[in-house]
XYZ file of C-alpha atoms in Angstrom:
777
model
C 105.669 114.133 136.057
C 107.303 111.095 134.929
C 109.820 112.406 132.446
C 113.459 110.887 131.901
C 115.670 112.339 129.526
C 118.524 110.207 128.925
C 122.052 110.794 126.544
C 122.321 107.542 124.000
C 124.584 107.101 121.835
C 123.016 105.162 118.628
C 124.664 102.312 117.403
C 122.512 101.972 113.774
C 124.635 100.903 110.874
C 123.980 103.360 108.176
C 123.448 102.439 104.865
C 124.199 103.231 101.045
C 126.505 106.355 101.641
C 125.248 108.148 104.147
C 124.367 107.824 107.737
C 120.224 107.505 107.350
C 118.883 107.742 110.316
C 116.606 110.062 109.404
C 113.370 108.663 107.926
C 113.400 111.898 105.561
C 116.326 110.908 103.621
C 115.499 107.576 101.964
C 114.783 109.311 98.691
C 117.295 110.684 96.428
C 117.284 113.717 94.308
C 117.297 114.867 90.661
C 118.436 118.546 90.369
C 118.770 120.799 86.797
C 120.489 124.010 87.374
C 120.084 126.042 84.093
C 121.589 129.405 82.709
C 118.761 131.074 81.321
C 121.162 133.761 79.371
C 120.067 134.681 75.726
C 122.753 132.337 73.827
C 121.063 129.491 75.975
C 118.207 129.479 73.780
C 119.372 126.516 71.847
C 120.151 124.618 74.888
C 116.914 125.389 76.395
C 114.767 123.732 73.446
C 116.709 120.725 73.631
C 116.609 120.318 77.477
C 112.488 120.972 77.708
C 112.189 118.292 74.941
C 114.214 115.890 77.385
C 113.512 116.328 80.940
C 110.325 115.309 81.113
C 111.108 111.868 79.795
C 113.845 111.873 82.071
C 111.844 112.470 84.974
C 109.208 109.806 83.686
C 111.610 107.287 83.243
C 113.117 107.816 87.104
C 109.508 107.888 88.306
C 108.463 104.422 86.703
C 111.529 102.189 87.067
C 111.043 100.189 90.202
C 114.500 100.262 91.304
C 114.904 103.691 91.680
C 115.450 106.096 94.731
C 114.790 109.304 92.890
C 111.719 110.932 93.845
C 112.517 114.610 94.101
C 113.094 116.987 91.746
C 114.723 120.611 91.801
C 115.180 123.399 89.474
C 117.222 126.161 89.834
C 117.403 128.606 86.880
C 120.629 131.474 86.973
C 121.778 134.051 85.027
C 123.762 137.567 86.180
C 123.018 138.643 88.914
C 119.824 136.708 89.760
C 119.583 132.980 90.590
C 116.337 131.206 91.210
C 113.774 131.495 92.187
C 114.169 127.256 93.002
C 111.416 125.405 92.527
C 111.655 121.400 94.778
C 108.756 118.800 94.014
C 107.946 115.471 94.305
C 105.634 116.030 90.697
C 107.400 116.051 87.465
C 105.095 117.982 86.034
C 105.831 121.102 88.662
C 109.464 121.274 87.290
C 107.941 121.146 83.636
C 105.597 124.120 84.595
C 108.791 125.992 86.109
C 110.771 125.214 82.576
C 108.071 126.176 80.201
C 107.814 129.690 82.123
C 111.518 130.443 81.975
C 112.491 133.862 80.238
C 115.756 133.178 78.237
C 117.360 136.610 78.155
C 119.994 138.963 79.297
C 123.995 138.302 79.160
C 126.577 140.275 77.441
C 128.995 139.932 79.905
C 129.790 136.460 79.477
C 130.217 134.563 83.488
C 127.333 133.980 85.418
C 126.435 132.894 88.803
C 126.494 129.202 88.199
C 128.376 128.123 91.503
C 125.537 130.024 93.268
C 122.844 128.059 91.636
C 124.797 124.924 92.121
C 125.140 125.553 95.789
C 121.413 125.991 96.186
C 120.417 122.887 94.766
C 123.474 121.340 96.575
C 121.875 122.731 99.815
C 118.140 121.025 99.510
C 119.209 118.051 97.456
C 119.032 114.763 99.391
C 122.461 112.254 99.597
C 123.263 110.325 96.828
C 121.721 112.277 94.389
C 122.957 113.850 90.859
C 122.780 117.743 89.853
C 123.511 118.566 86.038
C 124.261 122.037 85.186
C 123.666 123.462 81.763
C 125.527 126.360 80.385
C 127.922 128.023 77.802
C 130.201 130.275 80.153
C 132.341 130.364 82.932
C 131.656 131.410 86.724
C 131.466 134.817 88.539
C 130.999 133.113 91.684
C 134.376 131.473 92.240
C 134.733 132.155 95.390
C 131.862 129.543 96.492
C 133.866 126.695 95.154
C 134.753 125.822 98.125
C 131.190 125.729 99.833
C 130.092 123.989 96.745
C 133.078 120.771 97.596
C 132.140 120.695 101.337
C 128.315 120.118 100.449
C 129.268 117.420 97.924
C 131.077 115.660 100.514
C 128.999 115.799 102.643
C 125.883 114.572 100.518
C 127.936 112.405 98.826
C 126.374 113.633 95.289
C 127.913 113.990 91.933
C 127.544 117.307 89.528
C 127.788 117.074 86.095
C 128.037 119.963 83.921
C 127.427 120.424 80.046
C 129.257 122.935 78.536
C 128.267 124.339 75.619
C 130.495 127.010 75.151
C 133.101 129.504 76.804
C 132.529 132.807 76.007
C 135.060 134.866 77.036
C 137.917 131.774 76.848
C 138.265 132.046 80.170
C 140.688 129.894 82.244
C 138.579 129.345 85.186
C 138.281 126.122 86.449
C 135.401 126.064 89.193
C 133.330 124.096 86.984
C 136.146 121.069 86.262
C 137.076 121.398 90.280
C 133.579 120.635 91.358
C 133.251 117.699 88.800
C 137.012 116.401 89.908
C 135.574 116.518 93.685
C 132.221 115.084 92.884
C 133.543 112.311 90.417
C 131.299 113.850 88.051
C 132.210 115.193 84.554
C 132.158 118.357 82.761
C 131.395 117.524 79.110
C 132.364 120.062 76.369
C 129.874 119.803 73.842
C 128.880 121.651 71.007
C 125.020 122.776 71.273
C 123.961 120.691 68.527
C 125.526 117.392 70.456
C 123.249 118.537 73.895
C 120.476 116.092 72.884
C 122.465 113.275 72.657
C 124.287 113.757 76.280
C 120.534 113.963 77.796
C 119.429 110.661 76.026
C 122.905 109.326 78.138
C 121.659 110.764 81.400
C 117.589 109.317 80.620
C 119.590 105.527 80.461
C 122.382 105.989 82.753
C 121.306 107.706 85.832
C 120.907 105.397 89.030
C 121.161 106.106 92.488
C 122.446 102.594 92.923
C 125.916 103.689 90.931
C 129.277 102.317 92.821
C 132.992 104.249 92.075
C 134.882 101.579 90.918
C 137.778 103.885 89.066
C 138.229 107.962 89.422
C 141.385 109.169 87.719
C 142.776 112.345 86.039
C 145.543 112.226 84.015
C 147.045 116.078 83.575
C 148.856 115.401 79.965
C 147.724 113.296 76.749
C 148.393 109.736 76.705
C 148.857 108.039 73.466
C 150.531 104.648 74.437
C 147.897 103.311 77.327
C 149.177 101.916 80.177
C 146.632 99.078 81.694
C 144.707 99.617 84.537
C 142.877 96.848 86.500
C 138.904 96.568 87.710
C 137.878 94.428 89.678
C 134.481 93.137 89.034
C 132.307 90.970 91.155
C 128.794 89.434 90.668
C 127.010 92.483 92.264
C 127.897 94.638 89.563
C 124.937 94.365 86.839
C 126.121 97.452 84.185
C 129.604 98.581 83.977
C 130.012 102.155 82.524
C 133.158 103.652 81.815
C 134.035 107.142 80.537
C 136.260 109.324 79.632
C 136.609 113.501 79.380
C 139.266 114.615 76.908
C 140.431 115.387 73.408
C 139.707 112.492 70.423
C 139.697 109.561 73.230
C 139.519 106.181 72.917
C 138.261 103.471 75.128
C 139.302 99.164 75.082
C 138.297 96.923 77.264
C 139.918 93.120 78.063
C 137.790 90.931 79.903
C 138.782 88.382 82.602
C 139.258 86.022 79.498
C 141.278 88.014 77.610
C 138.888 88.963 75.079
C 138.600 92.871 73.236
C 135.003 94.150 74.365
C 132.927 94.853 71.235
C 130.191 95.273 69.876
C 129.878 90.882 69.501
C 131.381 90.812 73.038
C 128.067 93.448 74.453
C 130.049 96.351 74.574
C 127.753 99.543 73.643
C 129.054 103.173 72.714
C 126.948 105.362 74.308
C 128.381 108.670 73.175
C 131.165 109.604 71.072
C 131.533 113.195 70.614
C 135.031 114.954 70.016
C 135.508 115.476 73.998
C 134.147 112.672 75.588
C 133.295 109.110 75.295
C 131.155 106.787 76.898
C 130.940 102.918 76.806
C 128.562 100.569 78.281
C 128.834 96.682 79.505
C 125.582 95.133 80.841
C 125.992 91.605 82.964
C 129.749 92.491 82.954
C 131.140 88.508 84.547
C 132.937 88.821 87.479
C 136.781 88.853 87.532
C 139.545 91.013 86.837
C 139.192 93.670 83.922
C 141.787 95.477 82.333
C 141.205 98.853 80.539
C 143.432 101.333 78.158
C 142.853 104.634 77.523
C 144.396 106.942 75.003
C 143.956 110.718 74.661
C 145.519 113.607 72.886
C 144.649 116.094 75.891
C 144.269 116.010 79.524
C 142.014 113.545 80.570
C 139.737 111.866 83.359
C 138.379 108.569 83.446
C 135.800 107.429 85.489
C 134.516 103.892 85.430
C 131.436 102.716 87.474
C 129.197 99.782 87.745
C 124.939 99.450 88.791
C 125.259 97.723 92.263
C 123.436 97.679 94.971
C 126.628 96.669 97.344
C 128.824 99.461 98.580
C 130.260 100.593 101.776
C 129.562 103.549 104.462
C 132.492 105.217 106.038
C 133.821 108.036 108.380
C 136.687 109.719 110.071
C 137.542 110.363 113.748
C 140.450 111.636 115.182
C 140.080 109.105 118.340
C 139.119 105.194 117.680
C 135.249 105.339 116.995
C 132.925 102.626 118.320
C 130.077 103.048 115.516
C 129.511 105.548 112.471
C 127.678 108.126 114.721
C 131.029 109.229 116.210
C 132.328 109.659 113.176
C 132.588 112.741 110.254
C 132.334 112.728 106.903
C 135.971 114.889 106.559
C 139.145 114.431 108.169
C 140.367 116.913 110.668
C 143.425 118.872 108.696
C 146.908 118.265 110.638
C 145.671 115.511 112.650
C 145.644 111.845 112.864
C 142.467 110.376 111.418
C 141.371 106.805 111.451
C 138.558 105.745 109.045
C 135.577 103.893 109.861
C 134.231 100.993 107.154
C 131.188 99.521 107.190
C 130.841 96.882 104.316
C 128.486 94.301 105.090
C 129.586 92.256 101.987
C 133.257 92.018 102.341
C 133.822 88.978 104.559
C 137.527 89.541 104.661
C 139.580 93.117 103.894
C 142.573 93.071 102.195
C 144.090 96.646 101.941
C 142.264 99.989 102.860
C 144.003 102.564 101.075
C 143.429 106.531 100.426
C 144.609 107.317 96.695
C 145.329 110.702 95.716
C 142.885 112.652 93.460
C 145.395 114.373 91.185
C 147.974 110.991 90.960
C 146.621 107.716 90.772
C 150.025 106.513 91.393
C 150.247 108.078 94.659
C 148.438 105.438 96.731
C 148.946 104.969 100.284
C 148.030 101.845 102.679
C 146.538 102.038 106.097
C 146.887 99.794 108.896
C 143.944 97.631 109.339
C 142.141 97.251 112.778
C 139.194 94.827 112.522
C 136.431 94.971 114.879
C 134.605 92.120 116.133
C 132.070 93.137 114.753
C 131.291 91.961 111.459
C 132.059 93.376 108.469
C 133.381 96.535 110.062
C 136.894 97.608 109.639
C 139.046 100.026 111.505
C 141.504 102.128 109.450
C 144.838 103.974 110.343
C 145.885 106.389 112.262
C 147.041 108.339 109.098
C 147.863 111.973 108.563
C 146.261 113.519 105.727
C 147.809 115.991 103.513
C 146.060 118.873 101.658
C 144.711 117.245 98.273
C 141.826 115.588 97.968
C 141.975 111.714 98.055
C 139.911 108.862 97.522
C 139.181 106.170 100.091
C 139.808 102.645 98.347
C 138.353 99.171 99.948
C 139.574 95.944 98.885
C 138.463 92.816 100.159
C 136.933 89.573 99.283
C 133.047 88.462 99.265
C 131.186 85.400 100.763
C 131.318 84.111 96.755
C 135.006 83.847 96.235
C 135.375 87.339 94.407
C 137.223 90.280 94.748
C 135.425 93.397 95.812
C 136.920 96.840 94.916
C 135.137 100.092 95.907
C 135.986 103.503 96.047
C 134.188 106.576 97.792
C 131.447 107.921 95.550
C 133.338 111.615 95.770
C 137.114 112.290 96.573
C 137.521 113.889 100.335
C 139.264 116.827 101.434
C 140.778 117.098 104.752
C 138.842 120.234 106.766
C 140.253 123.191 109.808
C 138.064 122.682 112.981
C 134.715 123.956 112.010
C 131.376 124.883 113.525
C 129.241 121.813 114.435
C 126.855 120.104 111.820
C 123.340 119.363 113.332
C 120.597 116.736 111.888
C 117.507 116.394 113.673
C 113.980 115.437 111.910
C 112.151 118.216 110.742
C 108.980 116.788 112.389
C 108.147 114.101 114.660
C 104.534 112.824 115.658
C 104.132 111.688 119.235
C 101.317 109.610 120.798
C 99.702 110.787 124.174
C 100.679 108.728 126.685
C 103.659 107.039 124.902
C 107.392 107.904 124.225
C 108.931 110.760 122.168
C 112.430 110.392 120.980
C 114.315 112.922 118.975
C 117.633 112.118 117.406
C 120.177 114.832 117.579
C 123.333 113.896 115.015
C 126.212 116.240 115.418
C 129.177 115.871 113.471
C 132.361 117.559 114.730
C 135.940 116.978 114.118
C 136.767 118.859 117.575
C 135.297 118.372 121.410
C 131.538 119.669 121.325
C 128.966 120.400 124.311
C 125.505 119.861 123.458
C 122.065 120.983 124.926
C 118.456 120.346 124.578
C 115.925 123.604 124.604
C 112.227 122.775 124.679
C 109.103 121.918 126.964
C 110.389 120.946 130.189
C 114.470 119.952 128.993
C 116.968 120.315 131.558
C 119.254 122.804 131.519
C 122.141 120.840 131.429
C 124.819 120.521 128.718
C 126.899 117.189 127.710
C 130.404 117.293 126.749
C 131.741 114.912 124.251
C 135.312 114.655 122.354
C 133.799 113.852 118.920
C 131.032 113.202 116.518
C 127.999 111.636 118.588
C 124.279 110.768 118.155
C 122.809 112.477 121.314
C 118.791 110.995 121.935
C 116.186 113.130 123.451
C 113.421 110.689 125.272
C 110.616 111.738 127.127
C 107.979 108.982 128.606
C 103.999 109.173 129.107
C 104.194 111.925 126.604
C 100.842 114.538 127.479
C 99.964 117.250 125.083
C 101.787 119.690 126.723
C 105.152 118.452 124.990
C 103.836 119.817 121.814
C 106.549 121.963 121.116
C 109.751 123.096 119.036
C 112.634 121.135 120.300
C 116.210 122.422 119.502
C 119.588 120.407 119.306
C 122.386 122.976 120.101
C 125.951 122.517 120.054
C 129.300 124.357 120.182
C 132.746 123.961 119.607
C 135.795 126.222 119.124
C 134.578 127.089 115.864
C 131.146 127.955 116.465
C 127.746 126.674 117.246
C 124.786 125.383 115.317
C 121.668 123.924 116.188
C 118.745 122.518 115.041
C 114.800 121.862 115.238
C 112.564 119.528 115.714
C 108.736 120.433 115.560
C 107.218 117.787 117.762
C 103.570 117.129 117.103
C 101.387 115.467 119.749
C 98.870 113.418 119.116
C 95.972 111.441 120.929
C 94.457 108.390 120.124
C 90.195 108.661 119.442
C 87.985 107.714 122.192
C 83.643 107.781 121.217
C 81.866 109.775 123.505
C 79.224 107.329 124.359
C 81.801 104.978 124.917
C 83.323 101.958 123.607
C 81.326 99.314 125.344
C 79.862 97.218 122.811
C 75.825 97.678 122.681
C 72.951 95.495 121.933
C 69.567 96.758 120.710
C 66.407 94.966 120.546
C 63.889 97.011 117.910
C 60.372 95.807 116.373
C 59.543 95.633 112.666
C 58.608 99.491 111.319
C 60.379 101.346 114.111
C 62.915 103.634 113.822
C 66.376 103.852 115.775
C 69.503 106.162 115.839
C 73.267 105.606 116.952
C 75.794 108.442 117.661
C 79.086 108.432 116.641
C 80.677 111.387 118.240
C 84.145 111.184 118.498
C 87.397 113.060 120.669
C 91.129 112.972 119.613
C 93.825 115.113 118.056
C 93.720 115.580 115.402
C 89.946 115.748 115.693
C 89.124 111.656 114.317
C 87.261 110.759 110.974
C 84.216 108.989 112.027
C 83.012 106.295 109.775
C 80.045 103.488 109.766
C 80.329 99.913 108.544
C 77.638 97.768 108.555
C 79.243 94.004 108.874
C 82.812 95.474 107.835
C 81.548 97.070 104.367
C 81.637 100.799 104.439
C 78.141 102.693 104.992
C 76.946 105.654 102.396
C 73.991 107.642 102.315
C 71.087 105.150 100.847
C 73.706 101.959 100.174
C 71.969 99.935 102.036
C 67.850 100.195 102.192
C 66.487 101.613 105.509
C 70.118 103.147 106.515
C 70.681 106.964 106.303
C 73.648 108.769 108.148
C 72.961 112.276 108.482
C 75.320 115.120 110.408
C 78.908 114.066 108.852
C 78.509 110.468 109.750
C 77.822 111.694 113.457
C 74.339 109.825 113.415
C 73.539 106.772 111.907
C 69.473 105.932 111.658
C 67.617 102.960 110.874
C 63.933 103.773 109.765
C 61.079 101.803 109.391
C 63.562 98.806 110.617
C 63.028 95.212 108.670
C 63.710 91.720 110.057
C 66.702 92.205 106.931
C 68.004 95.266 109.056
C 69.403 92.707 111.962
C 72.845 93.505 111.918
C 76.333 94.710 113.522
C 76.563 98.144 112.796
C 80.352 99.646 114.011
C 81.315 103.275 114.764
C 84.761 103.950 114.024
C 86.611 107.138 114.980
C 90.142 107.191 113.063
C 93.239 109.612 112.796
C 96.595 109.402 112.784
C 97.229 107.759 116.454
C 95.221 104.895 115.818
C 91.389 103.516 115.722
C 88.204 103.229 118.280
C 85.499 101.345 117.453
C 81.927 100.717 118.982
C 79.657 97.662 117.883
C 75.864 98.394 117.998
C 74.324 94.612 117.428
C 70.987 95.763 116.234
C 68.146 92.745 116.105
C 64.852 93.180 114.822
C 61.788 91.545 115.634
C 58.474 90.851 113.807
C 55.523 92.467 115.176
C 53.092 89.232 116.864
C 49.907 89.113 118.302
C 49.349 86.017 120.865
C 46.338 83.802 119.436
C 44.693 81.187 121.500
C 43.315 79.233 117.856
C 44.564 75.954 117.385
C 45.697 77.364 114.240
C 46.085 80.581 112.020
C 45.578 80.899 108.489
C 45.711 83.791 105.871
C 43.649 84.228 102.946
C 43.300 86.930 100.136
C 40.156 88.975 99.677
C 37.991 87.711 97.372
C 38.700 84.015 97.232
C 37.320 80.643 98.914
C 38.699 79.286 101.271
C 37.934 75.718 103.450
C 38.611 75.474 106.629
C 39.313 71.753 107.913
C 38.527 70.374 111.013
C 40.805 67.371 112.269
C 38.156 66.107 115.201
C 36.813 62.755 114.729
C 33.191 62.247 115.250
C 32.567 66.031 114.033
C 29.209 67.380 114.568
C 29.106 69.512 111.814
C 28.687 72.511 114.360
C 30.556 75.715 113.512
C 30.804 79.000 115.557
C 32.397 82.311 114.203
C 33.806 84.270 117.245
C 31.061 81.930 119.429
C 28.414 82.293 117.556
C 26.871 79.680 115.353
C 27.431 80.042 111.530
C 24.010 79.068 110.870
C 22.950 82.094 113.159
C 24.923 84.310 111.048
C 22.657 86.848 108.650
C 24.762 87.410 105.085
C 24.947 90.156 102.856
C 23.145 88.210 99.925
C 20.527 85.990 101.149
C 20.086 84.303 97.852
C 23.964 83.178 97.296
C 25.116 80.882 100.024
C 28.368 82.665 102.418
C 29.071 79.254 104.205
C 28.916 75.329 103.482
C 28.939 73.112 106.088
C 31.676 69.941 104.892
C 31.644 66.396 106.079
C 35.201 67.620 107.921
C 35.429 71.162 107.365
C 33.550 74.898 106.518
C 33.491 76.762 103.261
C 33.319 80.159 102.984
C 32.726 81.738 99.872
C 34.270 85.583 98.374
C 35.845 86.235 101.173
C 35.334 89.709 103.098
C 37.379 91.573 105.461
C 34.455 90.905 108.191
C 35.415 86.990 107.699
C 38.399 87.479 109.830
C 37.277 85.864 113.239
C 38.425 82.577 115.285
C 36.222 79.387 113.749
C 35.594 76.441 116.362
C 35.002 73.215 115.341
C 33.536 70.335 118.004
C 32.212 66.917 119.117
C 31.165 65.746 121.992
C 34.428 66.049 124.035
C 36.631 68.981 122.294
C 36.850 71.704 120.424
C 39.105 72.942 117.559
C 39.669 76.259 116.502
C 41.211 78.334 113.544
C 41.936 81.981 113.397
C 41.096 83.522 109.994
C 42.804 86.459 108.468
C 41.748 87.890 105.544
C 44.672 89.726 103.927
C 43.397 92.835 101.792
C 45.588 96.194 100.359
C 45.649 98.972 103.196
C 42.861 101.876 102.617
C 42.660 105.054 104.469
C 39.781 104.776 107.350
C 39.660 108.999 107.940
C 40.207 112.197 105.520
C 41.694 115.141 106.266
C 41.953 118.441 104.676
C 45.313 118.461 102.451
C 45.887 122.145 102.864
C 45.932 123.979 106.314
C 47.484 127.219 106.934
C 48.514 127.164 110.747
C 50.123 130.168 113.003
C 53.850 130.023 114.244
C 54.325 128.031 117.603
C 50.811 126.326 117.575
C 50.644 122.721 116.993
C 49.253 120.865 113.525
C 48.349 117.259 113.289
C 48.251 115.170 110.379
C 46.413 112.315 109.763
C 46.762 109.188 107.979
C 45.150 106.390 109.842
C 44.313 103.323 107.625
C 43.640 99.981 107.855
C 44.900 96.774 105.858
C 46.010 93.494 106.354
C 48.956 92.323 107.091
C 48.976 95.559 108.925
C 50.580 98.533 106.726
C 53.824 99.957 107.283
C 53.785 103.831 106.989
C 56.603 106.232 105.845
C 56.407 110.035 106.442
C 58.454 112.331 103.934
C 58.401 116.232 103.218
C 58.895 116.523 99.695
C 61.949 119.282 99.815
C 64.058 116.722 101.937
C 65.784 113.756 100.716
C 65.670 112.381 103.847
C 62.715 110.638 105.533
C 61.118 111.998 108.585
C 62.320 111.019 111.859
C 62.538 112.497 115.104
C 66.870 113.111 114.203
C 65.586 114.793 110.653
C 63.023 116.985 111.426
C 62.682 118.947 114.493
C 59.806 119.081 117.181
C 58.114 116.179 115.690
C 55.951 113.394 117.033
C 54.521 109.939 115.814
C 51.229 108.665 117.342
C 49.241 105.467 116.747
C 52.040 103.607 115.167
C 53.371 106.471 112.958
C 49.733 106.709 111.452
C 49.661 110.560 112.909
C 52.736 113.015 112.487
C 52.202 115.710 115.226
C 54.539 118.796 114.485
C 54.874 120.900 117.849
C 55.589 124.235 117.536
C 55.500 124.730 114.093
C 58.316 126.852 112.486
C 59.511 128.335 109.055
C 61.284 125.263 108.450
C 58.203 123.020 108.329
C 56.384 125.169 105.679
C 56.048 122.895 102.657
C 54.433 119.577 101.438
C 54.038 116.553 103.609
C 53.545 113.242 102.216
C 52.490 109.961 103.936
C 52.872 106.469 101.791
C 50.950 103.112 103.753
C 51.882 100.254 102.384
C 51.369 96.481 102.254
C 52.302 93.392 100.278
C 48.974 93.889 98.664
C 48.821 97.412 97.854
C 49.991 100.812 98.435
C 48.145 104.029 99.250
C 49.431 107.973 100.100
C 48.036 110.820 100.946
C 49.516 115.003 100.691
C 49.129 117.835 103.058
C 50.413 121.276 102.486
C 51.398 123.177 104.955
C 51.670 127.013 105.303
C 52.908 128.437 108.683
C 51.902 132.229 108.678
């Protein structure tokens, strides 16, 4: 067996704020975490009235990556059940069935609910928490902070009370680290905040400033904001008592409504302003508040940077972790595609905006990548700030979406795709992203994987590669890693599929039929999964009776051309399709007219009852005509008192045409002859009449006789009255046609043959029908 399992360190550049090597992570989430205790009844009604609008608004935005929705109700002691879906209607259904009840001891299990939401959301997502109580499960704050940093997602808390006046600040800590916000609002103001959520939620938000000031500030100090041309919307929010926001644009003008400043929210404890299409340059921000407060400035832009930490110089993002190692020197690898010149790389303390550290810059050969450090992080959360210049000459400044907390060595974090599809004969590749702050070993477990472990000094991406895949590789594959802090594993379910094949082979076929004949083409396929079989006529799908004389039976496994006509000449294509691809077989059907060779010089077709003149082109004609070799003068006619033939100078006139006038007529002179075959056309009629009701013993043979004559030669179609399909040897078993379909024989009759049969005989001059009732006993 030819299989190879090399280990590969991927050099893929991550985009946005996460290393999205897994295609399952290309969308973001919106999570609603709701306190269902009795005191939240008013909040619940407001949430219901706005939630659907928020989700619909997100879905209809062409520039939004939010496609995944999560709802987590919580109480005490119950949390959940959690709902996740891509359909907002499911969330609304769950929201409408929430029971608002209970409470009494105030503190609720809110952090547990937040952790549940953070575990399931995708990177770069939003979590909104609605509660009027403090948290009982504060021991889970560290786990929530870890998930916030890993997912680079923001948590916003709408707190409409503090029923026990607790000093617990769990929600504040979570919001601070995630650059979110705690909105302390009255219950009557929830709708205003939800309206803001509807307008401001955007996965392209970038962080420009995040400052937490632990005291009141009545005399503001200016804060600088560098706005580049990619920022389409500038939003500044302040959480604090009776706060005020002033903005100066790069021209030194104070922004007001006339200048384009919009106040999105103005409550006692929070204020948010917005500027659409801010001009690029250095803006100045002035903020006052009568209490400790936090300042957030963000913009809507597709330009951001990715980052990762490593204790040894990393070569690419796959060798980094999302948090630095506590107590050790760390490097920061930064990928910033829009910066052409880096000016500084800094860390900024979460709790002290003036506590920043400039790090040494080590530019890499790879364009737009930067290596900073080494540096020894302290225990406080911090932001990374990147400052540079873009190709348009504007200053580019960003900070990380969330703050970062140094971490002790922890068990490896592993990420593999949940499911992968491989094709028989092709190549299977499974990427395993292992994140570890310390050295680790890794191994693969699955069909035919080698019993071997590999050693890595820091985070890496290990790829399992199997060539010439067979169906045996349909298995669960596990990537397992170990370091000094513990073990971890992640599994991938591999489904092996195969290209479809057509049982009859894929070589094209040409079929020649004559008018009135039937023909059947089969279209059976094999493959994994079982292929879908379809028929097309000249690339147009064929469905039941969409095309005259064409029918499909047995779930598209058989196409029948019955009573073929010249128009049925076409290319019929059998297609077998599954996830691996498609295979086609073409049937080129040619329908020819039935012709009878004639020795006559010319053939003439005339309708019954009329008169006709046969013209003779011979010179010096002797006025002698023969009918099938006999002189017309010697023929006896039906009425002696009326002429039937009349000799003309250059022809023969026949009066009152009858069927018996069909013959070969010959005119002559002394040297040569000229022949004309005359065919008299008439509507079909039956030659023989048969009893219309028959009783036949089971397993005997029955014959239905529909012998008829007519010209042109009539076509015959048979039907069984309890079936929508015409009778062919593929639609009714044990049948045989005789005498060009004028007789229908059923061999070994059975109960299924009971019923009424009808033959239809037609040409362009008329149609006749006959019925037969068959009783099998």
